[in-house]
XYZ file of C-alpha atoms in Angstrom:
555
model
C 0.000 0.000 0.000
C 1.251 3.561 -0.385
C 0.725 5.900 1.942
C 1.081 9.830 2.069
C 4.423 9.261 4.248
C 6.001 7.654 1.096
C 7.289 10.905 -0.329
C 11.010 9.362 -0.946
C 11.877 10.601 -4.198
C 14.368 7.542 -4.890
C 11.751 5.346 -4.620
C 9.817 4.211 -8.032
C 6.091 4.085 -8.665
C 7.320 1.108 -10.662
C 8.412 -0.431 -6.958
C 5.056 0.289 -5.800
C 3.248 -1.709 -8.165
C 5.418 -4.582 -7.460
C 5.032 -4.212 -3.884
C 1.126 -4.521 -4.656
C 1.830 -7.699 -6.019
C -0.359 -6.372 -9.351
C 0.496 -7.177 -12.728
C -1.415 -4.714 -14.706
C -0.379 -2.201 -11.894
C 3.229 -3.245 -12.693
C 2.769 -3.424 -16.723
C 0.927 0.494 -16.033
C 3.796 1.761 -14.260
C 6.634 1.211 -16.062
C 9.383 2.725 -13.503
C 7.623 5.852 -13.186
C 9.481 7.988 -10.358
C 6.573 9.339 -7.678
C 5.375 12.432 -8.044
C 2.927 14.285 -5.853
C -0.526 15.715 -7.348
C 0.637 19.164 -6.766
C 3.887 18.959 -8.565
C 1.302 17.510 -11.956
C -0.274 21.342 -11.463
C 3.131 22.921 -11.427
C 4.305 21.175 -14.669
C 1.146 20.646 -17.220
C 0.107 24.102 -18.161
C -2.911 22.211 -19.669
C -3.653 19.703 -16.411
C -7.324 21.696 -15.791
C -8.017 21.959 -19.444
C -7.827 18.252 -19.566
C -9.286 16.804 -16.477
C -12.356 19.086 -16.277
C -14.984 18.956 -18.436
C -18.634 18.863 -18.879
C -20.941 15.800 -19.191
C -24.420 15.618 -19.874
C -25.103 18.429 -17.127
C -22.588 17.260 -14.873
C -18.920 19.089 -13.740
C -16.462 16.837 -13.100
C -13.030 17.728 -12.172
C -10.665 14.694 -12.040
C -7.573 17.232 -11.922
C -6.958 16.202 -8.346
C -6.549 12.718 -9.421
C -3.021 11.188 -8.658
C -1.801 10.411 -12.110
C 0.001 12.687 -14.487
C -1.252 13.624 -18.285
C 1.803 11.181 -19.376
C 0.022 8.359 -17.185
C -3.138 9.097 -18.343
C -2.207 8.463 -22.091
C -0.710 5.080 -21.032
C -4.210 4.454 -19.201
C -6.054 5.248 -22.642
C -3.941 3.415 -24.505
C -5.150 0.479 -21.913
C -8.557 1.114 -22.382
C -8.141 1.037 -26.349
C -5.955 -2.441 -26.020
C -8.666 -3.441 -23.597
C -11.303 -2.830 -27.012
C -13.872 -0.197 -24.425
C -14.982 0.769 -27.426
C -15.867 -2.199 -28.769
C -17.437 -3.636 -25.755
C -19.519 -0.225 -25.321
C -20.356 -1.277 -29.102
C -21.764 -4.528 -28.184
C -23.676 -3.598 -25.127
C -25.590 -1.045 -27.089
C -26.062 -3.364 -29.800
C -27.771 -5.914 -27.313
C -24.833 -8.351 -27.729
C -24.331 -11.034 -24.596
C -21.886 -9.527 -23.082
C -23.057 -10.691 -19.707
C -21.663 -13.786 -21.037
C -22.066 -16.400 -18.244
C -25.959 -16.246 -18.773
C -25.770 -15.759 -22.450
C -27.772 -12.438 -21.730
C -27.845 -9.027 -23.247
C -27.619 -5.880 -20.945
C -29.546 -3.322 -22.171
C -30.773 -0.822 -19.296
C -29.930 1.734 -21.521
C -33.181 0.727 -23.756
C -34.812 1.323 -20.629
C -34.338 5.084 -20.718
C -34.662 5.555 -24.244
C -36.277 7.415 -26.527
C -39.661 5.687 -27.563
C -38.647 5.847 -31.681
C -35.257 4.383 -30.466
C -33.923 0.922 -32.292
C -32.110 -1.702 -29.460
C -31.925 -5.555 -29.800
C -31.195 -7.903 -27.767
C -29.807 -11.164 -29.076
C -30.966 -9.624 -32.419
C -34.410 -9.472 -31.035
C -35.953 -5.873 -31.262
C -37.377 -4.513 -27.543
C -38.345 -1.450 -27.978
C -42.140 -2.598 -28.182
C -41.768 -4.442 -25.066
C -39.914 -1.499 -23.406
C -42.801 1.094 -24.938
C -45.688 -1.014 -23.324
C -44.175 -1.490 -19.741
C -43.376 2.274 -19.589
C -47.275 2.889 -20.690
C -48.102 0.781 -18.217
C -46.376 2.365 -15.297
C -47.339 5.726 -16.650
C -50.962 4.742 -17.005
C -50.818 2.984 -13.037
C -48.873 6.281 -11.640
C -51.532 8.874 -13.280
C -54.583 6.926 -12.290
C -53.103 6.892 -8.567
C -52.135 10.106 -8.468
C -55.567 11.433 -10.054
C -57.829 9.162 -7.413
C -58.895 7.192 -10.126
C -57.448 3.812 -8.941
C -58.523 3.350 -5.509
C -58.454 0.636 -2.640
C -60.802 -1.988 -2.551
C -63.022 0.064 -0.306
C -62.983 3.275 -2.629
C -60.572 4.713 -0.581
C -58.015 6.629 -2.167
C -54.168 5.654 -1.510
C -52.070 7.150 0.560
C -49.266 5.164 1.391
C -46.828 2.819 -0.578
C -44.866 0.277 1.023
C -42.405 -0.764 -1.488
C -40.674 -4.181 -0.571
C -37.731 -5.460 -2.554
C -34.110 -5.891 -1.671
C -30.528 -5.168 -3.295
C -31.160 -3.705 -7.024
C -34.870 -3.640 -6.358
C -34.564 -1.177 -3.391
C -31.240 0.432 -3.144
C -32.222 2.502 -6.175
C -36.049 3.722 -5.564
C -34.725 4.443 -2.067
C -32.085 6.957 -3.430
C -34.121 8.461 -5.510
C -36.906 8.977 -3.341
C -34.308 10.294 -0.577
C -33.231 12.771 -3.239
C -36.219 14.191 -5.045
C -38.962 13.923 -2.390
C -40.999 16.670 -1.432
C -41.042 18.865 1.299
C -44.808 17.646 2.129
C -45.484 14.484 -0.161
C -49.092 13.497 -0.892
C -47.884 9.743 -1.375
C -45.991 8.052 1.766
C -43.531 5.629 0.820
C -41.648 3.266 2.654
C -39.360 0.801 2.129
C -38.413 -2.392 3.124
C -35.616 -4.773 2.527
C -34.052 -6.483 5.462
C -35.306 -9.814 6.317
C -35.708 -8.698 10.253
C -39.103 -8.443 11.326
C -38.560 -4.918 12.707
C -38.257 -3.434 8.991
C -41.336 -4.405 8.028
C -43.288 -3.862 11.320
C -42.245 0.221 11.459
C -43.249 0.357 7.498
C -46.523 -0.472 8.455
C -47.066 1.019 11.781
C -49.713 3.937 11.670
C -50.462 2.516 8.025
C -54.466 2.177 7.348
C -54.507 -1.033 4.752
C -57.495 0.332 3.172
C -55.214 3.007 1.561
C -51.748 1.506 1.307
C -50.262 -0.464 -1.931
C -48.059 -2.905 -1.355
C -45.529 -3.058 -4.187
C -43.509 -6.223 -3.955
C -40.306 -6.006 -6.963
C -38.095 -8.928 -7.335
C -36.967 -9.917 -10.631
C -37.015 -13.871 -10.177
C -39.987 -13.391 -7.582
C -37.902 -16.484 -5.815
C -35.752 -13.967 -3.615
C -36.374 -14.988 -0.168
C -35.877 -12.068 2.085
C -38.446 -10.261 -0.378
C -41.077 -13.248 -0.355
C -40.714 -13.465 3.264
C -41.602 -9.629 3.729
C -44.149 -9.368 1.188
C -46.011 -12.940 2.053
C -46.318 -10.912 6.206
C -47.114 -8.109 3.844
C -50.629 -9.999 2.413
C -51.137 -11.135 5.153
C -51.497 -7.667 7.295
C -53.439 -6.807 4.016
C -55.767 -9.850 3.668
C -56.795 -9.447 7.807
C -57.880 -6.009 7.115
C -59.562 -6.465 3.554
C -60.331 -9.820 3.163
C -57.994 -12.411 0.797
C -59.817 -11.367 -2.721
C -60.074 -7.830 -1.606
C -55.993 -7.916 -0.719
C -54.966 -8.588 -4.432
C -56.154 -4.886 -5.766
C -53.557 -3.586 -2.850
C -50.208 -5.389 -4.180
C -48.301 -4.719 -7.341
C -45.970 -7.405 -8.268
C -42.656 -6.038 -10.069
C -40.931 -9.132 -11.724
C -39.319 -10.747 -14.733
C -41.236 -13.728 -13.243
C -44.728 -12.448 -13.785
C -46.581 -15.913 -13.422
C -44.944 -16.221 -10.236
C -46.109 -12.681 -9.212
C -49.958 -13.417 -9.953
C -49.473 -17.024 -8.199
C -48.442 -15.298 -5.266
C -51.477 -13.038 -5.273
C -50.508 -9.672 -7.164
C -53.424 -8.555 -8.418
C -51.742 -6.052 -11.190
C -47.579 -7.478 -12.539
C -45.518 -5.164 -13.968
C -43.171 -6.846 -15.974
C -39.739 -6.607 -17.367
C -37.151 -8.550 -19.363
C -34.131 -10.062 -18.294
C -31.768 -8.575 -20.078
C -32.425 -6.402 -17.194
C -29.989 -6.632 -14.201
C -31.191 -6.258 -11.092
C -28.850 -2.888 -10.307
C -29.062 -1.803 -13.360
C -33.376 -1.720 -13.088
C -34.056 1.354 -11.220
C -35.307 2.544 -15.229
C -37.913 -0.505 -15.635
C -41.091 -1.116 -13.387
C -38.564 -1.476 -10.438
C -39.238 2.551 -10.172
C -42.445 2.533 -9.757
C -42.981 3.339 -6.444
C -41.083 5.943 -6.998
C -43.325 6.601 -10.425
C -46.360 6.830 -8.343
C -45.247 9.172 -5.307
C -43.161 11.269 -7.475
C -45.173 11.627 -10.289
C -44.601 10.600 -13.829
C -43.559 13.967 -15.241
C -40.460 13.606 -12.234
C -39.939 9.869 -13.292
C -40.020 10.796 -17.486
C -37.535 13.815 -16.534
C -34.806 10.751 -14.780
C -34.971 8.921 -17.425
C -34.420 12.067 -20.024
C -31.220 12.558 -18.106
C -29.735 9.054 -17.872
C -30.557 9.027 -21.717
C -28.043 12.708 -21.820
C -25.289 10.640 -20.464
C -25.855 7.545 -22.426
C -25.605 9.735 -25.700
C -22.298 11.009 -24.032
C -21.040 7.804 -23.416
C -21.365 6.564 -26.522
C -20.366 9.904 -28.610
C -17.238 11.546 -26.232
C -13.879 9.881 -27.232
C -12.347 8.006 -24.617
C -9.892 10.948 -23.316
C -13.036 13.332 -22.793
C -15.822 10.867 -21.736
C -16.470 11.366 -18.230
C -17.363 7.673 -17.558
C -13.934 6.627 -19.281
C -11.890 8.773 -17.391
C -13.380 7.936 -13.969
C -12.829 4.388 -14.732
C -9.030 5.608 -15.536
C -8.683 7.100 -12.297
C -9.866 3.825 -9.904
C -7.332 1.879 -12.340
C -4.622 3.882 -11.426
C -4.828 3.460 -7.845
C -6.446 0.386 -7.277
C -3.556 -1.321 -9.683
C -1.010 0.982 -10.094
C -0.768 2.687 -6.084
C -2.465 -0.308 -4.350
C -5.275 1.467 -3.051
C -8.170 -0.680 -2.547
C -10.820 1.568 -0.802
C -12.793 4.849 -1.735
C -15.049 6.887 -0.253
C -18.311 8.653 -1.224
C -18.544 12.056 0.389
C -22.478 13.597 -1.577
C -22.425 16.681 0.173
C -25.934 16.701 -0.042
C -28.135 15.685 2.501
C -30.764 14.082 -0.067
C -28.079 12.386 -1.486
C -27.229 10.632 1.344
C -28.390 7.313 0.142
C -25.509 7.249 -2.561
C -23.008 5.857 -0.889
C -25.272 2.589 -0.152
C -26.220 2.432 -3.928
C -22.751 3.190 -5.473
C -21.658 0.110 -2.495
C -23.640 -2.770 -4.783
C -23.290 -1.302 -7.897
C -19.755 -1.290 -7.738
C -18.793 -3.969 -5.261
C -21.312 -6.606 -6.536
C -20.332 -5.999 -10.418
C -16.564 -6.022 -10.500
C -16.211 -7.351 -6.495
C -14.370 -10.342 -8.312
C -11.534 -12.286 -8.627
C -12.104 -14.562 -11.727
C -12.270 -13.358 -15.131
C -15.498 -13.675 -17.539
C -13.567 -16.611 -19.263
C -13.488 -18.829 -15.928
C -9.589 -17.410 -15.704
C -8.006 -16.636 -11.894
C -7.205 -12.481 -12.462
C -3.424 -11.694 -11.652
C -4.659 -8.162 -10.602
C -6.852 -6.429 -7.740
C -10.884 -5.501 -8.985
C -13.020 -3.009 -7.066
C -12.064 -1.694 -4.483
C -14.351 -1.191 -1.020
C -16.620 1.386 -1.451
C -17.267 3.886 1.553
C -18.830 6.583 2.980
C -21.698 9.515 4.555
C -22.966 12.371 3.655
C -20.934 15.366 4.218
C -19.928 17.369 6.411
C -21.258 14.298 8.704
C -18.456 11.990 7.188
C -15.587 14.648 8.471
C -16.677 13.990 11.912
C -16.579 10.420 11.744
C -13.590 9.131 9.015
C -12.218 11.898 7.831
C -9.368 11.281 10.316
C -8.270 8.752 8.830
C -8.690 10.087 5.381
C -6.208 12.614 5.890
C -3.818 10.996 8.196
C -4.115 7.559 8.367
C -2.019 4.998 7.279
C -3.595 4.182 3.905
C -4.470 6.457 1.206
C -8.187 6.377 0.533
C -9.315 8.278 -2.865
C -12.355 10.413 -2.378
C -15.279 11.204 -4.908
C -16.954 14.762 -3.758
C -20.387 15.283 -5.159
C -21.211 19.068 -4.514
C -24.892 20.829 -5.381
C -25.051 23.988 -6.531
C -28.757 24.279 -5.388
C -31.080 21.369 -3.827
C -34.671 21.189 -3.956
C -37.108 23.476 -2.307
C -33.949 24.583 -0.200
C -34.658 28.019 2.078
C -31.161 27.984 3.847
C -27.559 28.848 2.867
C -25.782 26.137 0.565
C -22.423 28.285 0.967
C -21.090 26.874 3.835
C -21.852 23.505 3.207
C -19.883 23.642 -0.605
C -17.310 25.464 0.919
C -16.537 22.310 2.907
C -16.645 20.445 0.206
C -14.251 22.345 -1.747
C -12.354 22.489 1.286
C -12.275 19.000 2.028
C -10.848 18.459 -1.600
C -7.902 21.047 -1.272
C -6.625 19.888 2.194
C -6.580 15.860 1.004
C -4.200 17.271 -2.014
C -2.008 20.352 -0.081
C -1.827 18.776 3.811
C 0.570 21.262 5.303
C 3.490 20.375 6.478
C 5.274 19.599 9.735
C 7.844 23.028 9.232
C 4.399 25.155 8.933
C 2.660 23.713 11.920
C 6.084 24.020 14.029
C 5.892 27.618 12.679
C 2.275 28.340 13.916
C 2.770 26.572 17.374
C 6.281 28.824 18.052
C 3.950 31.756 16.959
C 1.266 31.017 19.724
C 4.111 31.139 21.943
C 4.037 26.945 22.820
C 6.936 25.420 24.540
C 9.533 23.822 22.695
C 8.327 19.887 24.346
C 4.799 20.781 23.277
C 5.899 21.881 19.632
C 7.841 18.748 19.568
C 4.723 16.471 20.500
C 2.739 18.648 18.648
C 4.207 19.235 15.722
C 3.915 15.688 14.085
C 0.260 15.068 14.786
C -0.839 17.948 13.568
C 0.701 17.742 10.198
C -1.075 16.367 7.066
C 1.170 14.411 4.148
C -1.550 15.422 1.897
C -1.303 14.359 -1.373
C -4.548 12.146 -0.977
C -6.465 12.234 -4.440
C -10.241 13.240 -5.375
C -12.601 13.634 -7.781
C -15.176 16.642 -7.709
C -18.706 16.570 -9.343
C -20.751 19.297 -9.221
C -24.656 19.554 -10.256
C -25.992 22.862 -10.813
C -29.372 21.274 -9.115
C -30.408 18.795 -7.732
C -32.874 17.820 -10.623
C -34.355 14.745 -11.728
C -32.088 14.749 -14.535
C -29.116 15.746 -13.055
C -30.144 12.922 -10.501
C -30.287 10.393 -13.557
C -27.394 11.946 -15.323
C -24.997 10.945 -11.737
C -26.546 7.478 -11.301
C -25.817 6.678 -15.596
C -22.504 8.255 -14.948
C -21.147 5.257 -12.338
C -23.382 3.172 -14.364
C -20.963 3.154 -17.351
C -17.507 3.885 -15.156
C -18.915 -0.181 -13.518
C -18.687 -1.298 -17.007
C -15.827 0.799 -18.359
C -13.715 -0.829 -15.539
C -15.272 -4.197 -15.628
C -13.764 -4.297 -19.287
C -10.569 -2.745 -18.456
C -10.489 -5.862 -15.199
C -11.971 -8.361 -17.688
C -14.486 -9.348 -15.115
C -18.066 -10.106 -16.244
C -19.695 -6.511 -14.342
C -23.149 -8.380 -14.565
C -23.262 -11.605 -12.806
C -23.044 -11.951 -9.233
C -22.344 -15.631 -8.071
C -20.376 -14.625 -4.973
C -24.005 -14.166 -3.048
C -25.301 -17.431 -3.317
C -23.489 -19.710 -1.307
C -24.404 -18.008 1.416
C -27.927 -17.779 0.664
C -28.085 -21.873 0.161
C -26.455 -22.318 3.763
C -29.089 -19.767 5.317
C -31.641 -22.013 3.676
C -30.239 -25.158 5.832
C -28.931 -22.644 8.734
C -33.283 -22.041 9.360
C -34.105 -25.541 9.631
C -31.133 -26.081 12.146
C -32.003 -23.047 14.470
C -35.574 -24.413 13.955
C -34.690 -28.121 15.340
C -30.907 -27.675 17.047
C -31.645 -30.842 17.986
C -31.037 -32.109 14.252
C -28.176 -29.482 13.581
C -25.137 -31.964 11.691
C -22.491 -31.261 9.685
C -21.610 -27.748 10.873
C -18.224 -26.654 12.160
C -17.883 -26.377 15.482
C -17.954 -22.354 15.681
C -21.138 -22.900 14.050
C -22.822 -25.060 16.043
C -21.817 -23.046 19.088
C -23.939 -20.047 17.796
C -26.868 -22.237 17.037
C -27.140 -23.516 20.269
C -26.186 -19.265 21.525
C -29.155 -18.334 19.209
C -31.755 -21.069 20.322
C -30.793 -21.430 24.053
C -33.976 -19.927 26.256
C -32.853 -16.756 27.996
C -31.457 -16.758 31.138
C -34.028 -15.399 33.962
């Protein structure tokens, strides 16, 4: 790992990615001598022309970003021998380039214009995309006009929206981030398997106005059946069984499975959809209905604004590209294997939690899409709070711990219905930015602490622990607002930077087999805490805490 201490200039960058034991960091490298991000400013005249630049309706300023210009035309020149390009091609063109289920991946179609032309597997979807998006429209409108109502004729009031992982980490942002001040619609959500979740969703609920919108794209995911099956349950008591149906909405790839289960209404949606990659399809819904549909069209206009950059920008200007550059370079190259997500935006505080799957669970991987063990590190852990909350909890260690931790700052211009001052708030977040790079140095703060007149044994305690190494990189994005489509235009932007870098890592950014085998011992784990009794076959840590979770409690 390197660390803001390592500031020896005999030492190589080259020796660094050895030391990380990573061969594309190694190949990357090629005996580069360290340099600090500060000394890049001093030398490239053109460094800001170069790593600002507009996107869709997004700032992003990657200028803070350890590598030099020099560096960053080896890293294109990876991404070219890498074929981005090509593989941006093919996803667009509905290829299978999730290739270990032979799928397409096409949320892009999703957001689309309605006269657009995408295949998948050579099959066109656009009609299949037009008539779930009338669908949701047509459901939203009629809510929001009082013309669907509860089995009783009341209207609703409340949705509880029950999914987990891709269908809930995504309506839950976006609801965090474009609610109103005073909604008409209350919606809740619910994802953990623990009773609790579910029990505050409903409390205070009246069933004879709350929908119950259960998403799950195989409709087989347990945690979600075992929410939404309580779910009917609290509905059928109130209503009656028949009468429950017309109060929950199935969301599913799977729409048999949804009706089977009682969903009186399915909306459906293909699997060339991945799960956190559906926040576009009938997975928003919920947030379709309580937002509005004008809101939900306006998200979708401004993914579709960065997917047309995407596609059009060449590599050295496309925001998604260059992002994807910048975690390659110090994941691989500077062994750096965590970042953190500083919105500093309260209603974006849900981001971090999002960007966490998205990334993690795409390229969280350490075989290649051909079955091949990877000689090089993938993503990296993905951190972090809203700010300033985050400074007054990590932050510490951001600036002067041990391990260098890159930082992406999202800073709003202007939020939503927002009385208050934004100014000191951004000026943190610039702040926060400038410190990480500058620190100040050990001959300052001995300079300050002489000037207050301290002791020469308290200057010498002093003086090293309140020094910074700085030198800590970050990336800036600003939204003018915090608009549905800048919203959409942010969430598309780490959208393609997951698949940019899952290309560049050679992993498959789509599949997700590392959940499962914890999932099928959970499944034998229930029975056992059921009957301990019968409990076999377990290590012995593990049959320690069954008998800790099943013992009666002490009186």
């Amino acid at each position: 790992m390197v660390s803001g201490h390592d500031k020896d200039q005999g030492r190589t960058a080259h020796a660094i990615g050895e030391a990380s034991g990573d061969a594309l960091g190694t190949a990357l490298l090629q005996g580069d001598r360290a340099r600090t991000i500060s000394a890049h400013f001093a030398d490239e005249p053109d460094r800001m022309a170069r790593l600002t630049l507009e996107a869709a309706g997004l700032f992003i300023d990657l200028s803070k970003q350890a590598f030099s210009l020099d560096q960053l035309d080896r890293l294109l020149k990876l991404a070219e021998a890498a074929d981005v390009p090509g593989w941006r091609a093919r996803m667009f063109a509905g290829e299978a380039v999730n290739a270990s289920e032979q799928r397409a991946v096409l949320h892009p179609a999703l957001r689309a214009e309605d006269d657009a032309d995408f295949s998948a597997l050579g099959k066109p979807v656009m009609d299949e995309v037009r008539a779930q998006r009338r669908a949701m429209q047509a459901l939203a409108e009629a809510i929001g006009a009082g013309e669907r109502r509860g089995a009783g004729g009341a209207a609703f009031r409340a949705i509880v929206h029950i999914g987990i992982g891709g269908s809930d980490l995504g309506p839950r942002l976006v609801w965090e981030a474009l609610r109103p001040r005073a909604p008409g619609m209350d919606l809740r959500f619910v994802a953990n398997i623990d009773p609790d979740e579910l029990d505050e969703a409903l409390s205070g609920l009246d069933p004879a106005s709350t929908l119950v919108v259960v998403v799950s794209k195989t409709f087989t995911t347990r945690e979600t059946l075992f929410n939404a099956e309580r779910a009917r349950r609290w509905l059928a008591a109130a209503l009656g069984e028949s009468e429950a149906r017309s109060h929950l909405i199935g969301v599913s790839a799977a729409p048999e499975r949804a009706r089977a289960f009682g969903c009186g209404e399915v909306i459906g949606f293909a699997d060339w959809v991945g799960g956190r990659f559906s926040l576009w399809s009938g997975v928003g819904l919920s947030c379709a209905i309580a937002l509005g549909w004008p809101t939900f069209s306006r998200l979708l206009d401004g993914a579709r604004a960065m997917d047309a950059h995407f596609l059009s920008a060449p590599l050295g200007a496309s925001a998604p590209v260059l992002m994807a550059l910048a975690e390659v370079w110090n994941v691989n190259a500077l062994g750096r294997h965590a970042r953190s997500v500083a919105p500093y935006a309260h209603r974006l505080r849900r981001l971090p939690a999002y960007l966490q799957q998205l990334e993690m669970e795409s390229n969280g991987k350490s075989v290649g899409r051909m079955g091949q063990r990877l000689d090089h590190h993938t993503a990296p852990v993905v951190f972090g709070e809203p700010g300033t909350n985050g400074q007054h909890a990590f932050f510490q260690m951001l600036h002067q711990g041990t391990s260098v931790v890159p930082v992406d700052i999202i800073a709003v211009r202007e939020s939503v219905e927002q009385t208050g001052d934004r100014r000191p708030l951004n000026a943190n977040a610039i702040a926060q930015g400038e410190a990480l790079m500058l620190g100040r140095s050990e001959a300052e703060v001995r300079q300050r602490l002489e000037a207050e007149g301290r002791s020469p044994a308290e200057i010498d305690a002093l003086a090293p622990q309140m020094a910074f190494a700085g030198d800590r990189p970050a990336t800036t994005i600003v939204l003018d607002a915090l608009t549905p489509e800048r919203l959409g235009e942010l969430i598309a932007l780490f959208e393609h930077k997951v698949f940019v870098l899952g290309v560049i890592w050679g992993v498959n950014s789509f599949d997700q087999w590392g959940v499962e085998l914890g999932k099928v011992l959970a499944r034998t784990l229930e029975a056992a805490l059921e009957r301990p009794q019968d409990a076999a076959g377990h290590d012995p840590s593990t049959l320690s805490l069954i008998a800790r979770l099943t013992q009666a409690p002490q009186s």
